[in-house]
Coordinates of N, CA and C in Angstrom, one line a residue:
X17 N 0.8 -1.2 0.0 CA 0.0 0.0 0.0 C 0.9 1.3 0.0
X18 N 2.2 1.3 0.6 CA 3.0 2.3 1.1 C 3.4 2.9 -0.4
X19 N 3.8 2.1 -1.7 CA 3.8 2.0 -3.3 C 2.9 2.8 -4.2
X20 N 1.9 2.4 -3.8 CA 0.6 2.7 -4.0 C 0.0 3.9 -3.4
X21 N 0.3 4.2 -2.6 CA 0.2 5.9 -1.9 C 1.0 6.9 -2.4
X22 N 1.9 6.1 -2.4 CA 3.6 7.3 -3.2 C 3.3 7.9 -4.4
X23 N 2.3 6.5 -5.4 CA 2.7 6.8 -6.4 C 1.5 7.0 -7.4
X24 N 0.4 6.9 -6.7 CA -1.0 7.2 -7.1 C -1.2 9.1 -7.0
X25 N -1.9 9.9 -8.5 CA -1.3 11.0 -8.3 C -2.8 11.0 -6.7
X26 N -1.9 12.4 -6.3 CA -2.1 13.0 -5.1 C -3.9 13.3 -5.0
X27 N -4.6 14.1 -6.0 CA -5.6 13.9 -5.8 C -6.8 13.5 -6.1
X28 N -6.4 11.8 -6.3 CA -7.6 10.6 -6.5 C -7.3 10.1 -4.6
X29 N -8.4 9.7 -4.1 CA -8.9 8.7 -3.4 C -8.8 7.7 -3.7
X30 N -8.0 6.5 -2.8 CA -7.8 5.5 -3.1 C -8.8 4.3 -2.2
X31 N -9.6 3.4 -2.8 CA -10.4 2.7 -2.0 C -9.5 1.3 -2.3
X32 N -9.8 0.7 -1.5 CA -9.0 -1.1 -0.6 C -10.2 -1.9 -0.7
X33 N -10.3 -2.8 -1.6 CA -11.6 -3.5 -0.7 C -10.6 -5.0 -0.8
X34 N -10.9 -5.7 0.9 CA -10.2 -6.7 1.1 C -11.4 -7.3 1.7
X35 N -11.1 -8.9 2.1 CA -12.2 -10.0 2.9 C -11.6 -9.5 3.8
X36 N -12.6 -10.3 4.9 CA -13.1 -9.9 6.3 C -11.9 -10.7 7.0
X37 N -10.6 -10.9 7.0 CA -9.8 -11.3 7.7 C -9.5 -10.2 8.7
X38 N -8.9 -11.1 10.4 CA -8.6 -10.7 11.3 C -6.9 -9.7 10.6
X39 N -6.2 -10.2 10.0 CA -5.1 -9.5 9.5 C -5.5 -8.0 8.9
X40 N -6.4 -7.6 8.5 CA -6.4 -6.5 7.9 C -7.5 -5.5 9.2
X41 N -7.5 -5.6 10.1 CA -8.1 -4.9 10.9 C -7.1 -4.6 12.6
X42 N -6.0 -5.1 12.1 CA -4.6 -4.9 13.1 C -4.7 -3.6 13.8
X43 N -4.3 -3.2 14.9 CA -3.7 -1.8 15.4 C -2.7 -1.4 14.3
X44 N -2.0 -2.0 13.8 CA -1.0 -1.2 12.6 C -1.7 -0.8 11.3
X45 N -2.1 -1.9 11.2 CA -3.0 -1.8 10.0 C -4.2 0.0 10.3
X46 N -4.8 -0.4 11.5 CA -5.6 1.0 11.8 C -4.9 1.8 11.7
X47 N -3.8 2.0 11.9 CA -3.0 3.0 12.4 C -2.2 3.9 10.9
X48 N -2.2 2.7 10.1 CA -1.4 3.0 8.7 C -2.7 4.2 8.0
X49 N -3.8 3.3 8.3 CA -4.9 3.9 7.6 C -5.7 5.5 8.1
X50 N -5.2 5.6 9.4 CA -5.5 7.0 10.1 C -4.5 7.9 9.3
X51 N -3.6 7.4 9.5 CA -2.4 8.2 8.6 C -2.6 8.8 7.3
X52 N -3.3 8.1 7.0 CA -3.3 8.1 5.1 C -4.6 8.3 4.8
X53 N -5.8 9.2 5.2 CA -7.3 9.6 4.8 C -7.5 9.5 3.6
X54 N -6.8 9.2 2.2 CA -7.5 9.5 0.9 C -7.2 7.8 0.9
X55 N -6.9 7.2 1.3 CA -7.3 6.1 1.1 C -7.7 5.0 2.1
X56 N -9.0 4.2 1.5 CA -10.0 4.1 2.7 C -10.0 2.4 1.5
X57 N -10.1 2.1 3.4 CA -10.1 0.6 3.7 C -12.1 -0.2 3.2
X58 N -12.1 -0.9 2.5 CA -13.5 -1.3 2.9 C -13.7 -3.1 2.4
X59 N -14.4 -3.4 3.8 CA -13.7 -5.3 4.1 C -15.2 -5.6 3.7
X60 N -15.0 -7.1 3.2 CA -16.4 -7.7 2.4 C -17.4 -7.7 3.6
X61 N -18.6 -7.9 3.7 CA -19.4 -9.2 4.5 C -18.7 -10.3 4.6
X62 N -18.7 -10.6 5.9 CA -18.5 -12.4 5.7 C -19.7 -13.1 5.4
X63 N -20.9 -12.2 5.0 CA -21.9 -13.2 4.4 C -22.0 -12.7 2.8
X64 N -21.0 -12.8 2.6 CA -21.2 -12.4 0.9 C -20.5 -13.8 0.2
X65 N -20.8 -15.0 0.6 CA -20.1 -16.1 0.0 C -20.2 -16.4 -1.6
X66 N -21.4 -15.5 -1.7 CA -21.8 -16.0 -3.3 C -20.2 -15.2 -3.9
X67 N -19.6 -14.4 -3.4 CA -18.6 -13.7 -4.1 C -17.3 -15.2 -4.0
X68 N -17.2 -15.7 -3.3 CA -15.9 -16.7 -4.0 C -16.6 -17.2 -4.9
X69 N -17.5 -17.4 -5.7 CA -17.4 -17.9 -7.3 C -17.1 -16.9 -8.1
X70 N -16.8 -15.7 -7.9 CA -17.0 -14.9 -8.5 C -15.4 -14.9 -8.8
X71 N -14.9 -14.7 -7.6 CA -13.3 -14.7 -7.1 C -12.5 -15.9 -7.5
X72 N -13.2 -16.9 -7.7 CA -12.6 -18.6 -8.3 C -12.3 -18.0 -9.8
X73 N -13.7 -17.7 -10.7 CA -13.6 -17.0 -11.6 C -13.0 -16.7 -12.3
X74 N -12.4 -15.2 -11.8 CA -11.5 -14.3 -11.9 C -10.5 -15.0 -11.8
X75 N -9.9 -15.5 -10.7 CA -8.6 -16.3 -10.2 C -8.5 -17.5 -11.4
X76 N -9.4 -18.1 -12.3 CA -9.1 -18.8 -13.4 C -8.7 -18.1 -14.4
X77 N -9.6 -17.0 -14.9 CA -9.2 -16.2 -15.9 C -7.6 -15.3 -15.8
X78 N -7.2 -15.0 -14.7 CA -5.7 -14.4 -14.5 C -4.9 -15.6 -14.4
X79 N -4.8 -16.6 -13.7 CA -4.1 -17.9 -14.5 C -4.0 -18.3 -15.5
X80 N -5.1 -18.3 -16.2 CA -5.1 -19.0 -17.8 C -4.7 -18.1 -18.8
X81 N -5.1 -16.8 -18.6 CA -4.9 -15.6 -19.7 C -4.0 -14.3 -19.4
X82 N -3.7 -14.1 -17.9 CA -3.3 -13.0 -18.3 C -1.7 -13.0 -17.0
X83 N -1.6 -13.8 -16.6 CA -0.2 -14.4 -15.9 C 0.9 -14.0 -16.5
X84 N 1.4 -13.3 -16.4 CA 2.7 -12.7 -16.8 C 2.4 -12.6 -18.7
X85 N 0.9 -12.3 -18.9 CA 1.2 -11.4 -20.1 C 1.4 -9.8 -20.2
X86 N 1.8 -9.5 -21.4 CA 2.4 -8.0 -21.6 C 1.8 -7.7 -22.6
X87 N 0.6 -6.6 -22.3 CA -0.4 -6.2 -22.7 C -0.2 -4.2 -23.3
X88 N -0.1 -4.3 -24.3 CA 0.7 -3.0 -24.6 C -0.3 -1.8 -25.0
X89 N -1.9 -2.0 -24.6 CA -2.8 -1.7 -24.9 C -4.2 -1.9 -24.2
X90 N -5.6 -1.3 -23.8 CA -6.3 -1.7 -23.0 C -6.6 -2.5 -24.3
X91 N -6.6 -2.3 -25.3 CA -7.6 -3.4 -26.4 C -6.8 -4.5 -26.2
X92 N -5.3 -4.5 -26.7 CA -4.8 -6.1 -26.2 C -5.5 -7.0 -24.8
X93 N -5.2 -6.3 -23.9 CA -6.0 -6.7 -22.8 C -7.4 -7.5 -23.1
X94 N -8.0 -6.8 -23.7 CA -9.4 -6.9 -24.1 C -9.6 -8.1 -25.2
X95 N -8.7 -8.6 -25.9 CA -8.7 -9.3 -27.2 C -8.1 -10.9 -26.0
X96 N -7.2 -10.4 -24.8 CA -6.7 -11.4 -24.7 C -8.1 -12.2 -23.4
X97 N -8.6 -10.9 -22.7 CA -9.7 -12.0 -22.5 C -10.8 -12.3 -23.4
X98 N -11.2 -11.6 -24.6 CA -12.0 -12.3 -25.5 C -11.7 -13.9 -25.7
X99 N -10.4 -14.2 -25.9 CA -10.0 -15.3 -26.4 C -10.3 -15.9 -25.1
X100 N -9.7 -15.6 -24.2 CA -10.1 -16.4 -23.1 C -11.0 -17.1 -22.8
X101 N -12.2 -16.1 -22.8 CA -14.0 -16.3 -22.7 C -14.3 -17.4 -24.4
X102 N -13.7 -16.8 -25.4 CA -14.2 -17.6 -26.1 C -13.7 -19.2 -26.0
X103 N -12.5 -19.3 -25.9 CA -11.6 -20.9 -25.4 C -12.6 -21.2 -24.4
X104 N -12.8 -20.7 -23.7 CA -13.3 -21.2 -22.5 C -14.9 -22.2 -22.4
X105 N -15.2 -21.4 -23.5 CA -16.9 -21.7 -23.5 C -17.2 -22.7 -24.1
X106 N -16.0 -22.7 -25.4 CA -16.5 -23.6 -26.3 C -15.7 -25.2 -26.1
X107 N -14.2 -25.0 -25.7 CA -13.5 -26.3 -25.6 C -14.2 -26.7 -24.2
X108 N -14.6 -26.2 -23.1 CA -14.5 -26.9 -22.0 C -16.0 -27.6 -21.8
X109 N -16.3 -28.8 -21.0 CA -17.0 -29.3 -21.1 C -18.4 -28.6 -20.5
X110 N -18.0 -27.7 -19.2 CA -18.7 -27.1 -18.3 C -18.7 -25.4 -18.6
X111 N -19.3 -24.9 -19.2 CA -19.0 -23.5 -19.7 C -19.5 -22.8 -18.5
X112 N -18.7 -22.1 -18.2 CA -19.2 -21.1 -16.9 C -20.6 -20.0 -18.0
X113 N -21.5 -20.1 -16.9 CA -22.9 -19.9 -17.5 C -23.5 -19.0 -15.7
X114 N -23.6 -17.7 -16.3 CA -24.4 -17.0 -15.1 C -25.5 -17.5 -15.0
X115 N -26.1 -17.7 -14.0 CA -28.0 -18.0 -13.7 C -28.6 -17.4 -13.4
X116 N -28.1 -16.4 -12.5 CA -29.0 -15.1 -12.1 C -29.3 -14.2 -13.0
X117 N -30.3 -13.7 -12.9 CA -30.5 -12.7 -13.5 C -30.3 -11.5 -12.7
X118 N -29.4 -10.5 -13.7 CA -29.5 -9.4 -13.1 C -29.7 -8.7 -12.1
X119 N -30.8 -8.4 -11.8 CA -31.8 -7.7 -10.8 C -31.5 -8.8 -9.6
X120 N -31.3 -9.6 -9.5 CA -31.3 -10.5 -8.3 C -29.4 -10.3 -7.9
X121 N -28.6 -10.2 -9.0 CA -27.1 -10.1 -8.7 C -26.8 -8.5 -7.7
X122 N -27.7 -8.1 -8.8 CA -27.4 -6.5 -8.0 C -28.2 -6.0 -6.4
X123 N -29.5 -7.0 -6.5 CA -30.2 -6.7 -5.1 C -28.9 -7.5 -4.1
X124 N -28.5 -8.8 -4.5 CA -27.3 -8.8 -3.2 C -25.9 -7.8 -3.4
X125 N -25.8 -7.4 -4.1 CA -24.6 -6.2 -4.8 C -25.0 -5.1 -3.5
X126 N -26.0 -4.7 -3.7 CA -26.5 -3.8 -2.5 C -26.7 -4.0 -1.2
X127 N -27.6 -5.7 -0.9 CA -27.5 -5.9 0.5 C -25.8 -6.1 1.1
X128 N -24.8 -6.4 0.4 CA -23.2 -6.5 0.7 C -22.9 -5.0 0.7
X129 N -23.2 -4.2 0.1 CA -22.7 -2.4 0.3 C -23.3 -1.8 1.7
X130 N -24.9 -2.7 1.5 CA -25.4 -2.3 3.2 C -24.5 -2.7 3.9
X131 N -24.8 -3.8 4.2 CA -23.4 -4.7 5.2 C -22.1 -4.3 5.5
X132 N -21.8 -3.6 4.6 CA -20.2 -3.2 3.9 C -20.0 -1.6 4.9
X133 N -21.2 -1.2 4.4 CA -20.9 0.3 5.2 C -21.5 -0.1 6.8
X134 N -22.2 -1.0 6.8 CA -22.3 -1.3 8.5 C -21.0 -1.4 9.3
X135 N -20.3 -1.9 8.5 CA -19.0 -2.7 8.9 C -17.9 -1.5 8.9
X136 N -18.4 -0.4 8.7 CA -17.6 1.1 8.5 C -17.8 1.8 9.7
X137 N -18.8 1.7 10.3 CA -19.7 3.0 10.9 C -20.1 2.3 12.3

């Protein structure tokens, strides 16, 4: 974070969002973050489980596609997870397939932001 403060320009706000581990709620850890007001700490629900599939996900797609690639462009970026999503859908037997609909993703999107700023205040 100390990187990350240095070197982010001066006036953007930096937001943290981390899971609800005991490690990130430390007296140092508070104490780092008193220090440093433009950038603000905000820790999941521990009832937001539906987010590890989300996080398994993600954590496949940066393994398989973007692991020490060098992306010289946001469109490279974008072409390299197209391929990704496309490989993915069509070679594998189990295509990652969202269920929810929308409106149901985003009403827990929000009950977690409730939760989230409970977890602030």
């Amino acid at each position: 974070m100390r990187q990350v403060e240095l070197n982010a320009p001066k006036e953007l706000d930096l937001y943290l969002i981390l899971d609800n581990r005991s490690t990130h709620k430390t007296e140092d850890v508070t104490k780092w973050f008193a220090k440093h007001p433009r950038t603000k700490l905000h820790l999941t629900p521990t009832s937001a489980l539906w987010l590890n599939a989300v996080k398994n996900w993600f954590s496949k797609l940066e393994r398989q596609a973007l692991y020490r690639g060098v992306f010289c462009s946001v469109n490279d970026l974008k072409d390299a997870i197209h391929r990704f999503l496309k490989t993915h859908n069509e070679k594998l037997v189990n295509p990652f397939i969202w269920t929810k609909k929308a409106s149901t993703i985003l009403d827990s999107v929000q009950r977690a932001k409730d939760a989230l700023i409970e977890t602030i205040y």
